[in-house]
Amino acid sequence: MPGAECRTECTWKRHIAEQLKQRDRVQRQAFEEIIHQYNRLLEKSDLQAVLSERLQTDKFDSHSRHDLSPGHDGVRSEALLQEMAQIRIKHQEELTELHKKRGELAQNVIELNNQMQQKDKEIQANEATMAEFQQRISQLESECKELRSNLQDLETANQTLKDEYDALQITFSALEEKLRRTTEDNQELVSRWMAEKAQEANQLNAENEKDCRRRQAKLQKELADAAKEPLQLDLDDDIEVLPDDTAEPGGETSPGKTITRTPRRRSVNSYGTSPEGTEVHTGVCAEVRVPTTALHVFDAHEGEVNAVRFSPGSRLLATGGMDRRVKLWEIVSGRCELKGALTGSNAGITSIEFDSAGSYLLAASNDFASRIWTVDDFRLRHTLTGHSGKVLSARFLLDNARIVSGSHDRTLKLWDLRSKVCKQENVLRLQYYRRAFSLS
């Protein structure tokens, strides 16, 4: 850098010297003519002064001679005076012309001096501008040097980041491969677990069948033994006395005849309540009607529609589809108008449920989770995760504080909305007979 600054300084100095020499060469030509004319004017002025002195001397001599010989040289003196007058007039005209030229040349000299002063000012301004430019060049050079240093630092940092990225990419590939192997192992373990559960369910079903057959055989044996034993009539027993078809009409029952008992079948509900107050309704379907005409048809989602549910007051209609959204439609004058969309699910919606008040909406989805939104402001309130498969259905319980969800992983989960945790989990086993599951 010092060498470069020295070369730059020598360059602009040389440039200034050349400009000054060029100015001298250009302006010297105009001044040479002026100086030459001025010198000639000075010479003529000196010559005029000499001639004036000489004429004064000649005039004085002629006057002296005229005084000495006034009569003899009268005519000659007049001629000489006329000639001298003419010469004087001529010299006076030349002097006037020279003065005029002198004034013009003085004016030119003044103008040229003014121009020289203006040029000097311009040169000074240019020198100041050059100094500013030189300072600016120095600043730019220092900034350029700093930028080069920053660029080198950035290149070094970029190379370091690139190396770190390559290392992270390799680590990511290894972790991805490990995740793939872990997923495969998990799938294999789940398959084995499902097979073991299926085998366990088959064994349990077989044991249940054996137990059921054993109980039925025991019951049949007890019934057969009881049917063989004659019993006396007791008014407190719940026994219906059937008359013998072979008895004579109007005859009385013989005390020696056998009285058979037919126990009445008592209905028992699944909750173990008493038979009083329990009514068994046996109805017959009198008519089956299948809808044939659609009242309204509208495009609800950008894919398949998996779930549809009316609110408790039938004021709102909720639809869920494969576009991962739950849309709320308001029933106005028998038409459906879109009120809003509930977002937050990462997969398609499989089930929709309103609470008893219609304030909350519960939706199950294929991303192994269930979600709860508020209907008024469309905000996501709870996300319940814990299933290892698609959640196929979710429902509110009567108190609206608990939720039960069923998944493709063959489990039922009971959720408490106050603590947002799973309170109970039941595993569904494979079976071929009707079974009942209750959640307490």
PDB file of C-alpha atoms in Angstrom, residues 36-200:
ATOM      1  CA  HIS A  36       5.590  42.760 -28.818  1.00  0.00           C
ATOM      2  CA  GLN A  37       3.073  45.531 -29.553  1.00  0.00           C
ATOM      3  CA  TYR A  38       3.688  47.027 -26.130  1.00  0.00           C
ATOM      4  CA  ASN A  39       7.446  47.092 -26.754  1.00  0.00           C
ATOM      5  CA  ARG A  40       6.897  48.746 -30.132  1.00  0.00           C
ATOM      6  CA  LEU A  41       4.641  51.275 -28.449  1.00  0.00           C
ATOM      7  CA  LEU A  42       7.331  52.031 -25.895  1.00  0.00           C
ATOM      8  CA  GLU A  43       9.911  52.419 -28.633  1.00  0.00           C
ATOM      9  CA  LYS A  44       7.643  54.762 -30.576  1.00  0.00           C
ATOM     10  CA  SER A  45       6.933  56.711 -27.405  1.00  0.00           C
ATOM     11  CA  ASP A  46      10.654  57.087 -26.759  1.00  0.00           C
ATOM     12  CA  LEU A  47      11.159  58.062 -30.377  1.00  0.00           C
ATOM     13  CA  GLN A  48       8.349  60.595 -30.116  1.00  0.00           C
ATOM     14  CA  ALA A  49       9.936  62.029 -26.984  1.00  0.00           C
ATOM     15  CA  VAL A  50      13.281  62.317 -28.741  1.00  0.00           C
ATOM     16  CA  LEU A  51      11.685  63.928 -31.796  1.00  0.00           C
ATOM     17  CA  SER A  52       9.758  66.307 -29.576  1.00  0.00           C
ATOM     18  CA  GLU A  53      12.969  67.375 -27.838  1.00  0.00           C
ATOM     19  CA  ARG A  54      14.658  67.711 -31.188  1.00  0.00           C
ATOM     20  CA  LEU A  55      11.789  69.784 -32.556  1.00  0.00           C
ATOM     21  CA  GLN A  56      11.852  71.967 -29.502  1.00  0.00           C
ATOM     22  CA  THR A  57      15.581  72.445 -29.975  1.00  0.00           C
ATOM     23  CA  ASP A  58      15.111  73.207 -33.699  1.00  0.00           C
ATOM     24  CA  LYS A  59      12.303  75.597 -32.937  1.00  0.00           C
ATOM     25  CA  PHE A  60      14.414  77.348 -30.364  1.00  0.00           C
ATOM     26  CA  ASP A  61      17.299  77.606 -32.831  1.00  0.00           C
ATOM     27  CA  SER A  62      15.018  78.910 -35.562  1.00  0.00           C
ATOM     28  CA  HIS A  63      13.591  81.506 -33.274  1.00  0.00           C
ATOM     29  CA  SER A  64      17.105  82.541 -32.359  1.00  0.00           C
ATOM     30  CA  ARG A  65      18.077  82.757 -35.964  1.00  0.00           C
ATOM     31  CA  HIS A  66      14.904  84.607 -36.798  1.00  0.00           C
ATOM     32  CA  ASP A  67      15.637  87.063 -34.082  1.00  0.00           C
ATOM     33  CA  LEU A  68      19.103  87.516 -35.436  1.00  0.00           C
ATOM     34  CA  SER A  69      18.091  87.878 -39.084  1.00  0.00           C
ATOM     35  CA  PRO A  70      14.442  88.657 -39.293  1.00  0.00           C
ATOM     36  CA  GLY A  71      14.270  90.030 -42.821  1.00  0.00           C
ATOM     37  CA  HIS A  72      16.520  87.701 -44.692  1.00  0.00           C
ATOM     38  CA  ASP A  73      15.070  84.303 -43.845  1.00  0.00           C
ATOM     39  CA  GLY A  74      11.348  85.169 -43.363  1.00  0.00           C
ATOM     40  CA  VAL A  75      10.004  83.056 -46.226  1.00  0.00           C
ATOM     41  CA  ARG A  76      12.206  80.130 -45.411  1.00  0.00           C
ATOM     42  CA  SER A  77      11.180  80.195 -41.764  1.00  0.00           C
ATOM     43  CA  GLU A  78       7.511  80.145 -42.628  1.00  0.00           C
ATOM     44  CA  ALA A  79       7.984  77.128 -44.870  1.00  0.00           C
ATOM     45  CA  LEU A  80       9.948  75.402 -42.213  1.00  0.00           C
ATOM     46  CA  LEU A  81       7.293  76.191 -39.639  1.00  0.00           C
ATOM     47  CA  GLN A  82       4.586  74.813 -41.886  1.00  0.00           C
ATOM     48  CA  GLU A  83       6.565  71.657 -42.432  1.00  0.00           C
ATOM     49  CA  MET A  84       7.217  71.340 -38.741  1.00  0.00           C
ATOM     50  CA  ALA A  85       3.522  71.890 -38.017  1.00  0.00           C
ATOM     51  CA  GLN A  86       2.613  69.135 -40.460  1.00  0.00           C
ATOM     52  CA  ILE A  87       5.191  66.816 -38.921  1.00  0.00           C
ATOM     53  CA  ARG A  88       3.910  67.714 -35.509  1.00  0.00           C
ATOM     54  CA  ILE A  89       0.320  67.015 -36.522  1.00  0.00           C
ATOM     55  CA  LYS A  90       1.408  63.708 -38.019  1.00  0.00           C
ATOM     56  CA  HIS A  91       3.340  62.817 -34.938  1.00  0.00           C
ATOM     57  CA  GLN A  92       0.384  63.905 -32.824  1.00  0.00           C
ATOM     58  CA  GLU A  93      -1.899  61.598 -34.800  1.00  0.00           C
ATOM     59  CA  GLU A  94       0.576  58.746 -34.463  1.00  0.00           C
ATOM     60  CA  LEU A  95       0.836  59.440 -30.755  1.00  0.00           C
ATOM     61  CA  THR A  96      -2.946  59.431 -30.461  1.00  0.00           C
ATOM     62  CA  GLU A  97      -3.129  56.163 -32.366  1.00  0.00           C
ATOM     63  CA  LEU A  98      -0.414  54.711 -30.177  1.00  0.00           C
ATOM     64  CA  HIS A  99      -2.246  55.828 -27.030  1.00  0.00           C
ATOM     65  CA  LYS A 100      -5.385  54.271 -28.380  1.00  0.00           C
ATOM     66  CA  LYS A 101      -3.556  51.011 -29.057  1.00  0.00           C
ATOM     67  CA  ARG A 102      -1.919  51.335 -25.685  1.00  0.00           C
ATOM     68  CA  GLY A 103      -5.345  51.584 -24.010  1.00  0.00           C
ATOM     69  CA  GLU A 104      -6.614  48.629 -26.018  1.00  0.00           C
ATOM     70  CA  LEU A 105      -3.563  46.605 -25.093  1.00  0.00           C
ATOM     71  CA  ALA A 106      -3.903  47.646 -21.432  1.00  0.00           C
ATOM     72  CA  GLN A 107      -7.535  46.531 -21.565  1.00  0.00           C
ATOM     73  CA  ASN A 108      -6.463  43.238 -23.109  1.00  0.00           C
ATOM     74  CA  VAL A 109      -3.801  42.879 -20.449  1.00  0.00           C
ATOM     75  CA  ILE A 110      -6.430  43.514 -17.737  1.00  0.00           C
ATOM     76  CA  GLU A 111      -8.805  41.003 -19.291  1.00  0.00           C
ATOM     77  CA  LEU A 112      -6.038  38.470 -19.636  1.00  0.00           C
ATOM     78  CA  ASN A 113      -5.015  39.057 -16.036  1.00  0.00           C
ATOM     79  CA  ASN A 114      -8.604  38.501 -14.980  1.00  0.00           C
ATOM     80  CA  GLN A 115      -8.697  35.347 -17.046  1.00  0.00           C
ATOM     81  CA  MET A 116      -5.415  34.246 -15.477  1.00  0.00           C
ATOM     82  CA  GLN A 117      -6.830  34.898 -12.007  1.00  0.00           C
ATOM     83  CA  GLN A 118      -9.978  32.959 -12.913  1.00  0.00           C
ATOM     84  CA  LYS A 119      -7.859  30.125 -14.275  1.00  0.00           C
ATOM     85  CA  ASP A 120      -5.780  30.208 -11.102  1.00  0.00           C
ATOM     86  CA  LYS A 121      -8.968  29.956  -9.049  1.00  0.00           C
ATOM     87  CA  GLU A 122     -10.154  27.081 -11.213  1.00  0.00           C
ATOM     88  CA  ILE A 123      -6.770  25.404 -10.781  1.00  0.00           C
ATOM     89  CA  GLN A 124      -7.010  25.859  -7.019  1.00  0.00           C
ATOM     90  CA  ALA A 125     -10.562  24.489  -7.019  1.00  0.00           C
ATOM     91  CA  ASN A 126      -9.435  21.561  -9.142  1.00  0.00           C
ATOM     92  CA  GLU A 127      -6.529  20.974  -6.804  1.00  0.00           C
ATOM     93  CA  ALA A 128      -8.906  21.015  -3.811  1.00  0.00           C
ATOM     94  CA  THR A 129     -11.279  18.663  -5.660  1.00  0.00           C
ATOM     95  CA  MET A 130      -8.350  16.406  -6.507  1.00  0.00           C
ATOM     96  CA  ALA A 131      -7.315  16.430  -2.864  1.00  0.00           C
ATOM     97  CA  GLU A 132     -10.855  15.466  -1.838  1.00  0.00           C
ATOM     98  CA  PHE A 133     -10.926  12.757  -4.493  1.00  0.00           C
ATOM     99  CA  GLN A 134      -7.552  11.545  -3.327  1.00  0.00           C
ATOM    100  CA  GLN A 135      -8.847  11.371   0.249  1.00  0.00           C
ATOM    101  CA  ARG A 136     -11.970   9.608  -0.973  1.00  0.00           C
ATOM    102  CA  ILE A 137      -9.789   7.172  -2.927  1.00  0.00           C
ATOM    103  CA  SER A 138      -7.788   6.474   0.213  1.00  0.00           C
ATOM    104  CA  GLN A 139     -10.991   5.855   2.178  1.00  0.00           C
ATOM    105  CA  LEU A 140     -12.353   3.594  -0.552  1.00  0.00           C
ATOM    106  CA  GLU A 141      -9.095   1.674  -0.659  1.00  0.00           C
ATOM    107  CA  SER A 142      -9.229   1.167   3.108  1.00  0.00           C
ATOM    108  CA  GLU A 143     -12.888   0.088   2.837  1.00  0.00           C
ATOM    109  CA  CYS A 144     -11.999  -2.235  -0.025  1.00  0.00           C
ATOM    110  CA  LYS A 145      -9.222  -3.727   2.065  1.00  0.00           C
ATOM    111  CA  GLU A 146     -11.628  -4.196   4.987  1.00  0.00           C
ATOM    112  CA  LEU A 147     -14.210  -5.778   2.668  1.00  0.00           C
ATOM    113  CA  ARG A 148     -11.592  -8.163   1.329  1.00  0.00           C
ATOM    114  CA  SER A 149     -10.763  -9.140   4.888  1.00  0.00           C
ATOM    115  CA  ASN A 150     -14.463  -9.634   5.677  1.00  0.00           C
ATOM    116  CA  LEU A 151     -14.870 -11.648   2.499  1.00  0.00           C
ATOM    117  CA  GLN A 152     -12.037 -13.931   3.510  1.00  0.00           C
ATOM    118  CA  ASP A 153     -13.597 -14.356   6.952  1.00  0.00           C
ATOM    119  CA  LEU A 154     -16.965 -15.119   5.369  1.00  0.00           C
ATOM    120  CA  GLU A 155     -15.425 -17.624   3.002  1.00  0.00           C
ATOM    121  CA  THR A 156     -13.729 -19.313   5.947  1.00  0.00           C
ATOM    122  CA  ALA A 157     -16.978 -19.354   7.940  1.00  0.00           C
ATOM    123  CA  ASN A 158     -18.865 -20.605   4.882  1.00  0.00           C
ATOM    124  CA  GLN A 159     -16.411 -23.437   4.433  1.00  0.00           C
ATOM    125  CA  THR A 160     -16.741 -24.295   8.119  1.00  0.00           C
ATOM    126  CA  LEU A 161     -20.540 -24.279   7.861  1.00  0.00           C
ATOM    127  CA  LYS A 162     -20.352 -26.407   4.737  1.00  0.00           C
ATOM    128  CA  ASP A 163     -18.194 -28.946   6.538  1.00  0.00           C
ATOM    129  CA  GLU A 164     -20.611 -28.927   9.484  1.00  0.00           C
ATOM    130  CA  TYR A 165     -23.548 -29.336   7.081  1.00  0.00           C
ATOM    131  CA  ASP A 166     -21.872 -32.312   5.435  1.00  0.00           C
ATOM    132  CA  ALA A 167     -21.250 -33.848   8.857  1.00  0.00           C
ATOM    133  CA  LEU A 168     -24.856 -33.191   9.896  1.00  0.00           C
ATOM    134  CA  GLN A 169     -26.092 -34.639   6.628  1.00  0.00           C
ATOM    135  CA  ILE A 170     -24.101 -37.805   7.259  1.00  0.00           C
ATOM    136  CA  THR A 171     -25.429 -37.941  10.832  1.00  0.00           C
ATOM    137  CA  PHE A 172     -28.975 -37.345   9.559  1.00  0.00           C
ATOM    138  CA  SER A 173     -28.618 -40.154   7.033  1.00  0.00           C
ATOM    139  CA  ALA A 174     -27.376 -42.486   9.768  1.00  0.00           C
ATOM    140  CA  LEU A 175     -30.228 -41.456  12.082  1.00  0.00           C
ATOM    141  CA  GLU A 176     -32.738 -41.852   9.269  1.00  0.00           C
ATOM    142  CA  GLU A 177     -31.430 -45.337   8.577  1.00  0.00           C
ATOM    143  CA  LYS A 178     -31.604 -46.090  12.290  1.00  0.00           C
ATOM    144  CA  LEU A 179     -35.166 -44.741  12.389  1.00  0.00           C
ATOM    145  CA  ARG A 180     -36.098 -46.933   9.445  1.00  0.00           C
ATOM    146  CA  ARG A 181     -34.667 -50.005  11.141  1.00  0.00           C
ATOM    147  CA  THR A 182     -36.387 -49.033  14.404  1.00  0.00           C
ATOM    148  CA  THR A 183     -39.680 -48.581  12.538  1.00  0.00           C
ATOM    149  CA  GLU A 184     -39.293 -51.970  10.938  1.00  0.00           C
ATOM    150  CA  ASP A 185     -38.494 -53.519  14.323  1.00  0.00           C
ATOM    151  CA  ASN A 186     -41.485 -51.729  15.831  1.00  0.00           C
ATOM    152  CA  GLN A 187     -43.752 -53.004  13.068  1.00  0.00           C
ATOM    153  CA  GLU A 188     -42.417 -56.492  13.580  1.00  0.00           C
ATOM    154  CA  LEU A 189     -42.964 -56.223  17.345  1.00  0.00           C
ATOM    155  CA  VAL A 190     -46.484 -54.886  16.794  1.00  0.00           C
ATOM    156  CA  SER A 191     -47.210 -57.762  14.412  1.00  0.00           C
ATOM    157  CA  ARG A 192     -45.893 -60.256  16.938  1.00  0.00           C
ATOM    158  CA  TRP A 193     -47.845 -58.528  19.723  1.00  0.00           C
ATOM    159  CA  MET A 194     -51.019 -58.600  17.638  1.00  0.00           C
ATOM    160  CA  ALA A 195     -50.453 -62.272  16.829  1.00  0.00           C
ATOM    161  CA  GLU A 196     -49.927 -63.061  20.498  1.00  0.00           C
ATOM    162  CA  LYS A 197     -53.043 -61.053  21.406  1.00  0.00           C
ATOM    163  CA  ALA A 198     -55.008 -62.911  18.731  1.00  0.00           C
ATOM    164  CA  GLN A 199     -53.732 -66.218  20.063  1.00  0.00           C
ATOM    165  CA  GLU A 200     -54.564 -65.160  23.594  1.00  0.00           C
TER     166      GLU A 200
END
